[in-house]
Coordinates of C-alpha atoms in Angstrom, one line a residue:
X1 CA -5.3 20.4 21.0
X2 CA -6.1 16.7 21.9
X3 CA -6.9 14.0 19.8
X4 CA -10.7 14.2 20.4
X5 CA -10.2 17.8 18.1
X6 CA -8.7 15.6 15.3
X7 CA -10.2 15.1 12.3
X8 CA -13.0 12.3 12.7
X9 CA -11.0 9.2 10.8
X10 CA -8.5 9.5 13.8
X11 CA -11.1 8.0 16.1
X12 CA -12.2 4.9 14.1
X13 CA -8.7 4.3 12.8
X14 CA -6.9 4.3 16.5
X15 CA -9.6 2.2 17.9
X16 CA -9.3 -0.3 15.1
X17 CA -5.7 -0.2 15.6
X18 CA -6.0 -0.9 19.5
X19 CA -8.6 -3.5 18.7
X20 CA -6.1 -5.2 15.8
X21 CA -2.9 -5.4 18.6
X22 CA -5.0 -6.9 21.1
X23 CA -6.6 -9.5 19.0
X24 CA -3.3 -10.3 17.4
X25 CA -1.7 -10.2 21.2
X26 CA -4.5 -12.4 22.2
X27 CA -4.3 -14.8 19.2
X28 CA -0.5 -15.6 20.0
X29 CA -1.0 -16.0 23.1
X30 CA -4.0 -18.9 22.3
X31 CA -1.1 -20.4 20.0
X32 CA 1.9 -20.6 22.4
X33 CA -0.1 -21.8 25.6
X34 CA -2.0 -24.0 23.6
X35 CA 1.0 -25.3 22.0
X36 CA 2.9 -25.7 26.0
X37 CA -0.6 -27.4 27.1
X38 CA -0.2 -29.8 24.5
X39 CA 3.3 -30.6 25.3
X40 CA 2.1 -31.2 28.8
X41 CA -0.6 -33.8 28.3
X42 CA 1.5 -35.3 26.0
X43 CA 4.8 -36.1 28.2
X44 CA 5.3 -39.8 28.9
X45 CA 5.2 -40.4 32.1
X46 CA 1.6 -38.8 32.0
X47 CA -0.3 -42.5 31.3
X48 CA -3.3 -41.6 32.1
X49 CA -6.3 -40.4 29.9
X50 CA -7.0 -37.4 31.8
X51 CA -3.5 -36.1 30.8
X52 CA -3.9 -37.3 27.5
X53 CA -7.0 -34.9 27.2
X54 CA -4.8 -32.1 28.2
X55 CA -2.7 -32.3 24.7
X56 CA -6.2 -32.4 23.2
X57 CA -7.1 -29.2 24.9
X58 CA -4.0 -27.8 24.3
X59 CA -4.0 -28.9 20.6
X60 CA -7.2 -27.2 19.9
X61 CA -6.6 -23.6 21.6
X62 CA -3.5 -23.4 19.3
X63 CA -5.8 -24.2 16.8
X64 CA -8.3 -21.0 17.6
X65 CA -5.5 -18.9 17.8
X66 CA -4.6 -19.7 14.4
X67 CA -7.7 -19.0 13.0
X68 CA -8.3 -16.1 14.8
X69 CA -5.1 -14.6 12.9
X70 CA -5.7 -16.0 9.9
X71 CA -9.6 -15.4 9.4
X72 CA -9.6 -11.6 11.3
X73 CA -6.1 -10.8 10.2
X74 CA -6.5 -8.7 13.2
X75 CA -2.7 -7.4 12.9
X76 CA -3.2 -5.6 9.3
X77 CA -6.5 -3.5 11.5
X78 CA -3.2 -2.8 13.7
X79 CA -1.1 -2.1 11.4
X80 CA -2.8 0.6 8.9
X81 CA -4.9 1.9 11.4
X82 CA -2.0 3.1 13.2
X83 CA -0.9 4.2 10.1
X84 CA -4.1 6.3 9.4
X85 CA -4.8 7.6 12.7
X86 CA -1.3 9.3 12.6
X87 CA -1.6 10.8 9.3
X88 CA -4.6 12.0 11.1
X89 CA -2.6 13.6 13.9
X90 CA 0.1 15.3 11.3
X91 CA -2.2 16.4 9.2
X92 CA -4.4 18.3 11.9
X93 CA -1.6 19.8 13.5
X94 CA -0.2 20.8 10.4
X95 CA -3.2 22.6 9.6
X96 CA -3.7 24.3 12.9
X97 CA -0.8 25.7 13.4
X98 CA -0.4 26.9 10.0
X99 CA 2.7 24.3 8.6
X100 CA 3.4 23.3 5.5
X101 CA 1.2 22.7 3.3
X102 CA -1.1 24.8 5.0
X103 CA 0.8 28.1 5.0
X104 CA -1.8 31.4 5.5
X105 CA -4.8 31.8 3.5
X106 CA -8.1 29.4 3.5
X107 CA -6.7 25.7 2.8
X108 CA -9.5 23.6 4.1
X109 CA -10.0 22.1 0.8
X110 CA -6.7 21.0 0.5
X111 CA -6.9 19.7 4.2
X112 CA -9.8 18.0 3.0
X113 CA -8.2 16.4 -0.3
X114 CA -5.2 15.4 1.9
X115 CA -7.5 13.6 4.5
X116 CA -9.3 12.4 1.9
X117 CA -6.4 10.5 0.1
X118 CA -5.1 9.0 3.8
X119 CA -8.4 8.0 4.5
X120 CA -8.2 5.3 0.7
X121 CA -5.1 4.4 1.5
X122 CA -5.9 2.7 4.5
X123 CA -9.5 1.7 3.9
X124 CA -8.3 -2.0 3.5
X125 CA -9.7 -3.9 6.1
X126 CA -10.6 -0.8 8.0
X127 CA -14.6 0.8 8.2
X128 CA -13.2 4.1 7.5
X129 CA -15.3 7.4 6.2
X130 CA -15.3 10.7 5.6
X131 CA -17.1 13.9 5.0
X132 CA -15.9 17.3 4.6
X133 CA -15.3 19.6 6.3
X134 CA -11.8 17.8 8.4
X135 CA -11.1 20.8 10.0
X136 CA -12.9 20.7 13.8
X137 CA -13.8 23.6 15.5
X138 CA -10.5 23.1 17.7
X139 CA -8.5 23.5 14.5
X140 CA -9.7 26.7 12.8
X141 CA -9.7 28.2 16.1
X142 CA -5.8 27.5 16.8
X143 CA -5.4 28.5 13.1
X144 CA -6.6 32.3 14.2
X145 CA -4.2 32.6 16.4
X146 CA -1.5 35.6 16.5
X147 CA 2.0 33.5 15.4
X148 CA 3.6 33.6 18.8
X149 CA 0.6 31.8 20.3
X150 CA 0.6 29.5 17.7
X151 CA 4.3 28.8 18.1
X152 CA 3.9 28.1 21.8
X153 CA 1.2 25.9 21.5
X154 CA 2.9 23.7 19.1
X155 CA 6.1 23.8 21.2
X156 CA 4.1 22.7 24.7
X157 CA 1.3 20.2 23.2
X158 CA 2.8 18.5 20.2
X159 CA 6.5 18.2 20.8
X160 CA 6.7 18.6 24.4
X161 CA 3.8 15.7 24.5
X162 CA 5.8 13.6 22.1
X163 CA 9.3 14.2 23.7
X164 CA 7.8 13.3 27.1
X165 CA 5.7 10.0 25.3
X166 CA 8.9 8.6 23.7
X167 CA 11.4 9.5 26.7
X168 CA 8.8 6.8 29.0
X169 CA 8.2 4.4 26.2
X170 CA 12.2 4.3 25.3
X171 CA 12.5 3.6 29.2
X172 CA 10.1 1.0 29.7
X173 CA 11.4 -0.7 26.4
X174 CA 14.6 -1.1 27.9
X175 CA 13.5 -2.0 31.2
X176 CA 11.3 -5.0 29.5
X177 CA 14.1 -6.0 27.6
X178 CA 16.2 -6.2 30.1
X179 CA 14.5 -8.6 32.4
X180 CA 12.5 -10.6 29.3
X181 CA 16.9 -11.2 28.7
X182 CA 17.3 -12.2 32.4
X183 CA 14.0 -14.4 32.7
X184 CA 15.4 -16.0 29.2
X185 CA 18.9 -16.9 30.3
X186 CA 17.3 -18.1 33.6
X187 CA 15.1 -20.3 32.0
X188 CA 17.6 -21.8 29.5
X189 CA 19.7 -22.3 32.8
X190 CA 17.3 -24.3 34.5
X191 CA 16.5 -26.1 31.5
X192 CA 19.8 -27.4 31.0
X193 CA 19.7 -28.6 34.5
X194 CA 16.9 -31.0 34.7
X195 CA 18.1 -32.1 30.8
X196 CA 21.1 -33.2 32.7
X197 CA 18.8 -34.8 35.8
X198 CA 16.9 -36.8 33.3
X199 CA 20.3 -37.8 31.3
X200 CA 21.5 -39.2 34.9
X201 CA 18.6 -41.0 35.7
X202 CA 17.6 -39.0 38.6
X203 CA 13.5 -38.5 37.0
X204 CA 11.7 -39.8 34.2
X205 CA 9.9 -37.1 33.2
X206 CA 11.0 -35.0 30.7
X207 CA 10.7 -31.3 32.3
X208 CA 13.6 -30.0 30.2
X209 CA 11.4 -30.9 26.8
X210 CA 8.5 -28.8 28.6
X211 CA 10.6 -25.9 29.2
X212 CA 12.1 -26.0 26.4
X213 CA 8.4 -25.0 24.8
X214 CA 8.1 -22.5 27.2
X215 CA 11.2 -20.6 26.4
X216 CA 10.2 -21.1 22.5
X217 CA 7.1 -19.5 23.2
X218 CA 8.5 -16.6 25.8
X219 CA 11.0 -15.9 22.5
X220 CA 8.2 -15.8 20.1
X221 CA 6.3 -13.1 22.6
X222 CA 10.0 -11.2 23.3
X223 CA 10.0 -10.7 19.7
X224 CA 6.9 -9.5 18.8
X225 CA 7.4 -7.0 21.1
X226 CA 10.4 -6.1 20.1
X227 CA 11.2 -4.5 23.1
X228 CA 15.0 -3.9 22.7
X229 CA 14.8 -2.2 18.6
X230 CA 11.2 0.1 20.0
X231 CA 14.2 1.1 22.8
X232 CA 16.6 2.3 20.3
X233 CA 14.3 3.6 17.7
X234 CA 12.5 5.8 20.7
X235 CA 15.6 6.6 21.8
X236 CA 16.6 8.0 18.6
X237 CA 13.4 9.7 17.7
X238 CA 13.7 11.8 21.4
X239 CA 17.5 13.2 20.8
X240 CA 15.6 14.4 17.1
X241 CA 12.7 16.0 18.9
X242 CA 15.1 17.4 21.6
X243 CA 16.4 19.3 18.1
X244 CA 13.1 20.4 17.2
X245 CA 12.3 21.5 20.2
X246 CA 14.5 24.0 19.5
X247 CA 14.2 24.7 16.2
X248 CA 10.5 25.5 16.9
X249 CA 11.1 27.4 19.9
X250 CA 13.6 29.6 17.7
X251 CA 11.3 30.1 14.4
X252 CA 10.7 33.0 13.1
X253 CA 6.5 33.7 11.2
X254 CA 8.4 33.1 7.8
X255 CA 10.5 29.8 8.9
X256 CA 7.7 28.5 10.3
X257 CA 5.4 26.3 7.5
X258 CA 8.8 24.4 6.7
X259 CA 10.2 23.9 10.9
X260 CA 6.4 22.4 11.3
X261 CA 6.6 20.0 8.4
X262 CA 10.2 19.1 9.5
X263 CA 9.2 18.2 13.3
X264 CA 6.1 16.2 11.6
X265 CA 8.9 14.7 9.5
X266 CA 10.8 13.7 12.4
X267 CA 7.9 12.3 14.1
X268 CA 6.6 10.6 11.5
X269 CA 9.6 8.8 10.5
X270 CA 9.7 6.6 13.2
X271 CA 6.4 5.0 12.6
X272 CA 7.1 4.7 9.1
X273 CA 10.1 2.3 10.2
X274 CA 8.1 0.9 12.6
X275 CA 5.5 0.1 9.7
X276 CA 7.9 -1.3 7.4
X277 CA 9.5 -3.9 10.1
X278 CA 5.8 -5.1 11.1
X279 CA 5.5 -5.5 6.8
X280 CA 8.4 -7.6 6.8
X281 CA 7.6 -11.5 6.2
X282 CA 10.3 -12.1 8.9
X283 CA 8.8 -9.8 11.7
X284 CA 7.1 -12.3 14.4
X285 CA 3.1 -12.0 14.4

C-alpha cells in the first residue's frame, strides 16, 4: 500500500509540511546570508560607497527573511502537517491490516471518527478537509485479505519500508554531522589565524570578524538540522523496528490487533519526540 492509498488528508498535510520546511529552510537562509553580506559591506577598509551598498543589501535580505518567518510561520505548516500526515499513515495501516482499534468486523466509522479528530487537531494554519468515507479502495481491499497475507504485507511494506528509511536517514545524519563538525573546526582554525595576522599588523582588513559571521551562521544551519540527535534518535527507532520485525513476523491471528498498534507505537514515537524538540522555545528555527 503506498501513500497515494492513504486516506485523502495525508496528501494536503505532507505537501504542506514539505512546503513549511522549505520556506522555513529558505527564510534562514535569507537571514544568515543577509546578515554575512552585511558584515561584508560594512568592514573598514571597504571605503567606498559601492561596498557600503553591499551592507544595505545585505541588511535588507535579513530583513525578508524575517518576515517571511514571522508573517507565513511557515515552520508550524511543517510542523503539524508532519504531524497530520503521519497519523494519516498509522491510521490507514492500522485499519488495513486489521490492528488495533480496528480488530474484525466493519469499523469504517470509527476509522472515520479517528480521521476525523486528527484532521481538527491539526487544522491550525493548515487547509485541511474531510469527507467520509477514509477508507480507499486500497484499504478495504487489504482489509479482506486471509491473515497470513495480511501479516506479510505488513511485515514487507510498512516495517521493512520504515527499517530500510531510517537505516539511510540514521546514516546520512551521521555522515553530515560528521563533516558540518570538520568544516566547523576548520573554519574556527582559520579564523583564529588571520585574527592573529591582523593583531600583528600583517593586513588591515578584518577577515577574522567576517568569518566569524560565517561560522555563526554555518552553527545556526548545523543546528536546525540537527543532524547529530536525527542520528541517534534514527538509530534508536531502527534496533526497535528490528524487534518488530520480528514480533510481526511471529504473530499469531489473535496477537495480531495489539503487535500492529505496538509497531505503530514504535514508529510513531519517534516523531512525537521529534515534534516536541521542534516545540521547544530553544530549538533553532
Amino acid at each position: 500500500m503506498g501513500d497515494q492509498d492513504l486516506p485523502s488528508p495525508f496528501a494536503v498535510a505532507d505537501a504542506a509540511s514539505l512546503r513549511g520546511q522549505f520556506l522555513t529552510q529558505l527564510g534562514t537562509w535569507l537571514r544568515l546570508g543577509g546578515a554575512l553580506l552585511a558584515v561584508v559591506g560594512g568592514a573598514a577598509v571597504f571605503s567606498e560607497s559601492r561596498f557600503a551598498v553591499l551592507a544595505v543589501l545585505g541588511f535588507a535580505v535579513a530583513l525578508g527573511g524575517e518576515i517571511l518567518l514571522l508573517v507565513r510561520r511557515p515552520e508550524r505548516d511543517w510542523y503539524h502537517g508532519r504531524a497530520v500526515a503521519e497519523s494519516m499513515r498509522t491510521l490507514g495501516w492500522k485499519y488495513a491490516v486489521g490492528g488495533a482499534p480496528f480488530g474484525s468486523g466493519p469499523c469504517s466509522s470509527q476509522l472515520d471518527a479517528r480521521i476525523d479528530a486528527a484532521v481538527r487537531v491539526g487544522r491550525d494554519g493548515l487547509d485541511l478537509t474531510f469527507r467520509a468515507p477514509a477508507a480507499t479502495t486500497a484499504m478495504d481491499a487489504i482489509r479482506a485479505l486471509p491473515f497470513a497475507q495480511r501479516r506479510e504485507l505488513y511485515g514487507r511494506d510498512r516495517i521493512g519500508v520504515q527499517r530500510e528509511w531510517y537505516e539511510s536517514k540514521a546514516g546520512w545524519n551521521r555522515r553530515q554531522s560528521r563533516r558540518s563538525r570538520l568544516a566547523l573546526v576548520a573554519g574556527e582554525a582559520i579564523a583564529l589565524v588571520l585574527a592573529a595576522g591582523r593583531a600583528a599588523g600583517a593586513w588591515d582588513l578584518d577577515w577574522s570578524a567576517i568569518l566569524a559571521v560565517l561560522l555563526v551562521s554555518a552553527g545556526t544551519w548545523v543546528a536546525l538540522k540537527r543532524y547529530e540527535e536525527l542520528a541517534v534518535a534514527y538509530g534508536v527507532t531502527l534496533t526497535e523496528l528490528g524487534l518488530v520485525a520480528e514480533s510481526v513476523r511471529d504473530a499469531t491471528e489473535a496477537e495480531w490487533p495489539r503487535v500492529v498498534a505496538d509497531a505503530e507505537l514504535a514508529i510513531s514515537r519517534e516523531h512525537t519526540l521529534w515534534l516536541a524538540a521542534c516545540a521547544d522555545p530553544g530549538h533553532a528555527r
